[in-house]
Tab-separated table of N, CA and C in Angstrom:
chain	number	residue	atom	x	y	z
A	17	MET	N	-48.141	-86.863	82.164
A	17	MET	CA	-46.874	-87.180	82.457
A	17	MET	C	-46.409	-86.717	83.862
A	18	SER	N	-45.922	-87.554	84.602
A	18	SER	CA	-45.410	-87.173	85.881
A	18	SER	C	-44.066	-86.625	85.983
A	19	LEU	N	-43.797	-85.798	86.955
A	19	LEU	CA	-42.393	-85.248	87.120
A	19	LEU	C	-41.339	-86.328	87.551
A	20	PRO	N	-40.158	-86.199	87.201
A	20	PRO	CA	-39.234	-87.156	87.614
A	20	PRO	C	-38.960	-87.196	89.124
A	21	LEU	N	-39.288	-86.035	89.835
A	21	LEU	CA	-39.197	-86.000	91.247
A	21	LEU	C	-40.204	-85.003	91.825
A	22	GLU	N	-40.433	-85.107	92.958
A	22	GLU	CA	-41.415	-84.152	93.714
A	22	GLU	C	-40.556	-83.029	94.181
A	23	PRO	N	-41.219	-81.814	94.264
A	23	PRO	CA	-40.517	-80.650	94.820
A	23	PRO	C	-39.904	-80.869	96.145
A	24	ALA	N	-40.471	-81.612	97.031
A	24	ALA	CA	-39.935	-81.863	98.357
A	24	ALA	C	-38.611	-82.677	98.275
A	25	GLN	N	-38.554	-83.627	97.245
A	25	GLN	CA	-37.317	-84.324	97.078
A	25	GLN	C	-36.232	-83.428	96.523
A	26	ALA	N	-36.527	-82.515	95.780
A	26	ALA	CA	-35.480	-81.593	95.296
A	26	ALA	C	-35.042	-80.665	96.383
A	27	ARG	N	-35.907	-80.265	97.315
A	27	ARG	CA	-35.503	-79.401	98.436
A	27	ARG	C	-34.575	-80.243	99.406
A	28	ASP	N	-35.002	-81.449	99.705
A	28	ASP	CA	-34.170	-82.350	100.532
A	28	ASP	C	-32.772	-82.534	99.992
A	29	ALA	N	-32.700	-82.838	98.716
A	29	ALA	CA	-31.463	-83.002	98.043
A	29	ALA	C	-30.536	-81.805	98.125
A	30	ALA	N	-31.110	-80.573	97.890
A	30	ALA	CA	-30.409	-79.310	97.949
A	30	ALA	C	-29.952	-79.045	99.372
A	31	HIS	N	-30.754	-79.413	100.349
A	31	HIS	CA	-30.443	-79.027	101.770
A	31	HIS	C	-29.045	-79.656	102.141
A	32	ALA	N	-28.763	-80.852	101.625
A	32	ALA	CA	-27.492	-81.518	102.078
A	32	ALA	C	-26.336	-80.708	101.598
A	33	ALA	N	-26.397	-80.116	100.411
A	33	ALA	CA	-25.224	-79.281	99.916
A	33	ALA	C	-25.222	-77.951	100.549
A	34	LEU	N	-26.351	-77.363	100.926
A	34	LEU	CA	-26.297	-76.028	101.463
A	34	LEU	C	-25.777	-75.913	102.922
A	35	GLU	N	-25.615	-77.149	103.554
A	35	GLU	CA	-25.016	-77.202	104.866
A	35	GLU	C	-23.503	-77.333	104.794
A	36	LEU	N	-22.894	-77.244	103.657
A	36	LEU	CA	-21.445	-77.401	103.482
A	36	LEU	C	-20.693	-76.369	104.224
A	37	ALA	N	-19.797	-76.884	105.116
A	37	ALA	CA	-18.884	-75.964	105.894
A	37	ALA	C	-17.658	-75.554	105.079
A	38	GLY	N	-17.211	-74.410	105.201
A	38	GLY	CA	-15.964	-73.918	104.616
A	38	GLY	C	-16.159	-73.259	103.271
A	39	ALA	N	-17.392	-73.040	102.834
A	39	ALA	CA	-17.680	-72.410	101.563
A	39	ALA	C	-18.174	-71.041	101.916
A	40	ASP	N	-17.823	-70.045	100.991
A	40	ASP	CA	-18.347	-68.683	101.072
A	40	ASP	C	-19.830	-68.632	100.574
A	41	GLY	N	-20.085	-69.478	99.641
A	41	GLY	CA	-21.480	-69.570	98.996
A	41	GLY	C	-21.653	-70.896	98.322
A	42	VAL	N	-22.925	-71.307	98.319
A	42	VAL	CA	-23.280	-72.644	97.662
A	42	VAL	C	-24.577	-72.394	96.906
A	43	GLU	N	-24.587	-72.841	95.656
A	43	GLU	CA	-25.789	-72.796	94.793
A	43	GLU	C	-26.105	-74.197	94.315
A	44	VAL	N	-27.348	-74.592	94.442
A	44	VAL	CA	-27.702	-75.989	94.026
A	44	VAL	C	-28.818	-75.852	92.959
A	45	LEU	N	-28.593	-76.591	91.913
A	45	LEU	CA	-29.613	-76.707	90.881
A	45	LEU	C	-29.992	-78.137	90.679
A	46	VAL	N	-31.341	-78.429	90.870
A	46	VAL	CA	-31.820	-79.775	90.708
A	46	VAL	C	-32.740	-79.786	89.455
A	47	THR	N	-32.417	-80.571	88.476
A	47	THR	CA	-33.156	-80.635	87.253
A	47	THR	C	-33.542	-82.089	87.025
A	48	GLY	N	-34.707	-82.198	86.337
A	48	GLY	CA	-35.232	-83.473	86.014
A	48	GLY	C	-35.842	-83.447	84.583
A	49	SER	N	-35.745	-84.596	83.910
A	49	SER	CA	-36.301	-84.554	82.563
A	49	SER	C	-36.937	-85.944	82.334
A	50	HIS	N	-37.877	-85.987	81.464
A	50	HIS	CA	-38.542	-87.205	80.992
A	50	HIS	C	-38.409	-87.146	79.466
A	51	GLN	N	-37.700	-88.188	78.929
A	51	GLN	CA	-37.407	-88.195	77.458
A	51	GLN	C	-37.893	-89.509	76.870
A	52	GLY	N	-38.157	-89.461	75.626
A	52	GLY	CA	-38.548	-90.612	74.921
A	52	GLY	C	-37.975	-90.772	73.452
A	53	LEU	N	-37.990	-91.963	72.952
A	53	LEU	CA	-37.412	-92.278	71.725
A	53	LEU	C	-38.273	-93.368	70.978
A	54	THR	N	-38.635	-93.112	69.746
A	54	THR	CA	-39.321	-94.064	68.965
A	54	THR	C	-38.545	-94.259	67.670
A	55	ARG	N	-38.228	-95.493	67.377
A	55	ARG	CA	-37.632	-95.765	66.117
A	55	ARG	C	-38.561	-96.490	65.238
A	56	ILE	N	-38.572	-96.081	63.947
A	56	ILE	CA	-39.575	-96.576	62.988
A	56	ILE	C	-38.725	-97.134	61.725
A	57	ALA	N	-39.135	-98.348	61.336
A	57	ALA	CA	-38.579	-98.857	60.080
A	57	ALA	C	-39.702	-99.487	59.209
A	58	ASP	N	-39.663	-99.227	57.950
A	58	ASP	CA	-40.717	-99.827	57.037
A	58	ASP	C	-42.100	-99.459	57.594
A	59	SER	N	-42.329	-98.185	58.005
A	59	SER	CA	-43.517	-97.723	58.571
A	59	SER	C	-44.076	-98.446	59.755
A	60	GLU	N	-43.161	-99.068	60.466
A	60	GLU	CA	-43.655	-99.750	61.748
A	60	GLU	C	-42.649	-99.333	62.853
A	61	VAL	N	-43.239	-99.195	64.029
A	61	VAL	CA	-42.475	-98.936	65.241
A	61	VAL	C	-41.640	-100.152	65.668
A	62	ILE	N	-40.331	-99.961	65.659
A	62	ILE	CA	-39.467	-101.128	66.001
A	62	ILE	C	-38.961	-101.020	67.402
A	63	GLN	N	-38.954	-99.815	68.006
A	63	GLN	CA	-38.462	-99.587	69.330
A	63	GLN	C	-39.134	-98.342	69.894
A	64	ASN	N	-39.633	-98.452	71.121
A	64	ASN	CA	-40.206	-97.330	71.843
A	64	ASN	C	-39.736	-97.408	73.257
A	65	THR	N	-38.946	-96.352	73.654
A	65	THR	CA	-38.452	-96.303	75.054
A	65	THR	C	-38.611	-94.923	75.573
A	66	SER	N	-38.726	-94.885	76.937
A	66	SER	CA	-38.665	-93.645	77.575
A	66	SER	C	-37.912	-93.722	78.920
A	67	TRP	N	-37.377	-92.641	79.414
A	67	TRP	CA	-36.585	-92.651	80.579
A	67	TRP	C	-36.675	-91.284	81.246
A	68	ARG	N	-36.388	-91.332	82.530
A	68	ARG	CA	-36.402	-90.179	83.419
A	68	ARG	C	-35.026	-90.066	83.993
A	69	SER	N	-34.504	-88.769	84.106
A	69	SER	CA	-33.274	-88.489	84.648
A	69	SER	C	-33.246	-87.240	85.555
A	70	VAL	N	-32.490	-87.335	86.590
A	70	VAL	CA	-32.376	-86.246	87.527
A	70	VAL	C	-30.859	-85.919	87.725
A	71	THR	N	-30.534	-84.651	87.726
A	71	THR	CA	-29.173	-84.111	87.958
A	71	THR	C	-29.158	-83.005	89.014
A	72	VAL	N	-28.189	-83.187	89.901
A	72	VAL	CA	-27.938	-82.191	90.890
A	72	VAL	C	-26.595	-81.581	90.585
A	73	THR	N	-26.624	-80.214	90.370
A	73	THR	CA	-25.394	-79.478	90.114
A	73	THR	C	-25.180	-78.583	91.298
A	74	VAL	N	-23.944	-78.635	91.800
A	74	VAL	CA	-23.659	-77.827	92.982
A	74	VAL	C	-22.462	-76.916	92.585
A	75	ARG	N	-22.680	-75.654	92.762
A	75	ARG	CA	-21.582	-74.611	92.567
A	75	ARG	C	-21.200	-74.036	93.906
A	76	VAL	N	-19.920	-74.057	94.170
A	76	VAL	CA	-19.345	-73.580	95.449
A	76	VAL	C	-18.388	-72.438	95.188
A	77	VAL	N	-18.475	-71.420	96.051
A	77	VAL	CA	-17.568	-70.246	95.998
A	77	VAL	C	-16.750	-70.308	97.259
A	78	ALA	N	-15.437	-70.219	97.110
A	78	ALA	CA	-14.514	-70.278	98.211
A	78	ALA	C	-13.263	-69.398	97.944
A	79	GLY	N	-12.985	-68.434	98.817
A	79	GLY	CA	-11.826	-67.610	98.547
A	79	GLY	C	-11.799	-66.828	97.181
A	80	GLY	N	-13.015	-66.493	96.703
A	80	GLY	CA	-13.097	-65.745	95.469
A	80	GLY	C	-12.987	-66.659	94.230
A	81	ARG	N	-13.053	-67.931	94.461
A	81	ARG	CA	-12.947	-68.933	93.364
A	81	ARG	C	-14.214	-69.783	93.364
A	82	SER	N	-14.656	-70.289	92.207
A	82	SER	CA	-15.787	-71.208	92.154
A	82	SER	C	-15.510	-72.413	91.384
A	83	ALA	N	-16.292	-73.427	91.695
A	83	ALA	CA	-16.253	-74.671	90.981
A	83	ALA	C	-17.544	-75.353	91.018
A	84	THR	N	-17.839	-76.314	90.143
A	84	THR	CA	-19.062	-77.067	90.170
A	84	THR	C	-18.862	-78.531	90.171
A	85	ALA	N	-19.794	-79.269	90.594
A	85	ALA	CA	-19.750	-80.708	90.526
A	85	ALA	C	-21.214	-81.205	90.292
A	86	GLU	N	-21.305	-82.334	89.706
A	86	GLU	CA	-22.641	-82.871	89.394
A	86	GLU	C	-22.795	-84.281	89.928
A	87	THR	N	-23.982	-84.677	90.184
A	87	THR	CA	-24.268	-86.107	90.583
A	87	THR	C	-25.710	-86.360	90.109
A	88	SER	N	-25.935	-87.635	89.945
A	88	SER	CA	-27.360	-88.107	89.649
A	88	SER	C	-27.973	-88.755	90.897
A	89	ARG	N	-27.216	-88.724	92.020
A	89	ARG	CA	-27.739	-89.243	93.254
A	89	ARG	C	-28.446	-88.190	93.996
A	90	LEU	N	-29.684	-88.605	94.549
A	90	LEU	CA	-30.470	-87.615	95.345
A	90	LEU	C	-30.415	-87.777	96.820
A	91	ASP	N	-29.675	-88.847	97.257
A	91	ASP	CA	-29.547	-89.035	98.679
A	91	ASP	C	-28.605	-88.027	99.217
A	92	PRO	N	-28.784	-87.684	100.592
A	92	PRO	CA	-28.043	-86.616	101.234
A	92	PRO	C	-26.438	-86.889	101.037
A	93	GLU	N	-26.083	-88.110	101.160
A	93	GLU	CA	-24.669	-88.459	101.122
A	93	GLU	C	-24.094	-88.101	99.711
A	94	GLY	N	-24.882	-88.490	98.655
A	94	GLY	CA	-24.443	-88.275	97.250
A	94	GLY	C	-24.360	-86.733	96.965
A	95	VAL	N	-25.343	-85.988	97.415
A	95	VAL	CA	-25.291	-84.537	97.142
A	95	VAL	C	-24.283	-83.875	97.939
A	96	ALA	N	-24.050	-84.283	99.222
A	96	ALA	CA	-22.927	-83.666	100.095
A	96	ALA	C	-21.554	-84.000	99.430
A	97	ASP	N	-21.388	-85.212	98.911
A	97	ASP	CA	-20.172	-85.580	98.182
A	97	ASP	C	-19.916	-84.646	97.074
A	98	ALA	N	-20.922	-84.330	96.234
A	98	ALA	CA	-20.808	-83.461	95.110
A	98	ALA	C	-20.378	-82.045	95.577
A	99	ALA	N	-20.910	-81.606	96.715
A	99	ALA	CA	-20.548	-80.358	97.259
A	99	ALA	C	-19.146	-80.302	97.789
A	100	ARG	N	-18.688	-81.366	98.448
A	100	ARG	CA	-17.297	-81.492	98.891
A	100	ARG	C	-16.311	-81.418	97.720
A	101	ARG	N	-16.728	-82.183	96.606
A	101	ARG	CA	-15.851	-82.209	95.405
A	101	ARG	C	-15.745	-80.760	94.839
A	102	ALA	N	-16.884	-80.131	94.748
A	102	ALA	CA	-16.830	-78.756	94.213
A	102	ALA	C	-16.024	-77.754	95.190
A	103	LEU	N	-16.144	-77.948	96.392
A	103	LEU	CA	-15.379	-77.099	97.326
A	103	LEU	C	-13.873	-77.365	97.168
A	104	ASP	N	-13.473	-78.656	96.959
A	104	ASP	CA	-12.080	-79.043	96.835
A	104	ASP	C	-11.583	-78.463	95.500
A	105	ALA	N	-12.426	-78.499	94.452
A	105	ALA	CA	-11.944	-78.004	93.209
A	105	ALA	C	-11.767	-76.443	93.238
A	106	ALA	N	-12.669	-75.818	93.961
A	106	ALA	CA	-12.650	-74.320	94.071
A	106	ALA	C	-11.335	-73.952	94.818
A	107	ARG	N	-10.996	-74.629	95.855
A	107	ARG	CA	-9.815	-74.381	96.574
A	107	ARG	C	-8.555	-74.559	95.766
A	108	ARG	N	-8.566	-75.533	94.850
A	108	ARG	CA	-7.367	-75.880	94.067
A	108	ARG	C	-7.332	-75.002	92.765
A	109	ASP	N	-8.400	-74.382	92.402
A	109	ASP	CA	-8.407	-73.508	91.158
A	109	ASP	C	-7.560	-72.312	91.308
A	110	THR	N	-6.600	-72.242	90.330
A	110	THR	CA	-5.714	-71.077	90.234
A	110	THR	C	-6.109	-70.093	89.173
A	111	THR	N	-6.862	-70.608	88.196
A	111	THR	CA	-7.220	-69.737	87.081
A	111	THR	C	-8.039	-68.491	87.439
A	112	THR	N	-8.985	-68.704	88.249
A	112	THR	CA	-9.898	-67.596	88.683
A	112	THR	C	-9.096	-66.562	89.471
A	113	ARG	N	-8.308	-66.990	90.378
A	113	ARG	CA	-7.374	-66.069	91.137
A	113	ARG	C	-6.411	-65.392	90.173
A	114	LEU	N	-5.868	-66.139	89.225
A	114	LEU	CA	-4.894	-65.571	88.352
A	114	LEU	C	-5.584	-64.413	87.493
A	115	ALA	N	-6.779	-64.711	87.048
A	115	ALA	CA	-7.514	-63.678	86.211
A	115	ALA	C	-7.759	-62.423	87.038
A	116	ALA	N	-8.120	-62.641	88.373
A	116	ALA	CA	-8.332	-61.452	89.228
A	116	ALA	C	-7.072	-60.635	89.428
A	117	ASP	N	-5.899	-61.426	89.627
A	117	ASP	CA	-4.646	-60.762	89.783
A	117	ASP	C	-4.238	-59.983	88.500
A	118	ILE	N	-4.438	-60.517	87.338
A	118	ILE	CA	-4.166	-59.827	86.129
A	118	ILE	C	-5.006	-58.583	85.958
A	119	ALA	N	-6.266	-58.701	86.274
A	119	ALA	CA	-7.176	-57.514	86.245
A	119	ALA	C	-6.714	-56.438	87.143
A	120	ALA	N	-6.248	-56.842	88.436
A	120	ALA	CA	-5.795	-55.857	89.349
A	120	ALA	C	-4.515	-55.142	88.840
A	121	LEU	N	-3.685	-55.894	88.105
A	121	LEU	CA	-2.417	-55.273	87.549
A	121	LEU	C	-2.841	-54.181	86.565
A	122	GLY	N	-3.843	-54.417	85.726
A	122	GLY	CA	-4.284	-53.419	84.694
A	122	GLY	C	-4.850	-52.181	85.418
A	123	GLU	N	-5.473	-52.350	86.578
A	123	GLU	CA	-6.055	-51.227	87.254
A	123	GLU	C	-4.961	-50.367	87.951
A	124	ALA	N	-3.735	-50.973	88.184
A	124	ALA	CA	-2.686	-50.257	88.822
A	124	ALA	C	-1.986	-49.244	87.931
A	125	ASP	N	-2.186	-49.445	86.627
A	125	ASP	CA	-1.468	-48.503	85.679
A	125	ASP	C	-2.030	-47.200	85.636
């Protein structure tokens, strides 16, 4: 069974996200899987299918907050778009900052 993508393809896809400007940190996870399904009725195979899938998950940290975005696109534009979406979500996230502020209040006592 062959891999859904070559290691060089995964590195190229990750590179587009790692060049994101404005982030304090970027993490990229490229995963691939090969799955199959066989349906049997009356002791006979009635359907046999298989498929491959690839997912790129980008986690961005900005201003003490983090967010993730996913895509199934491996082209540089698709991965960079996921990175930008994660950065935008991290900048808009108030829950992480709120949790840090509440923790700081507890330390002040």
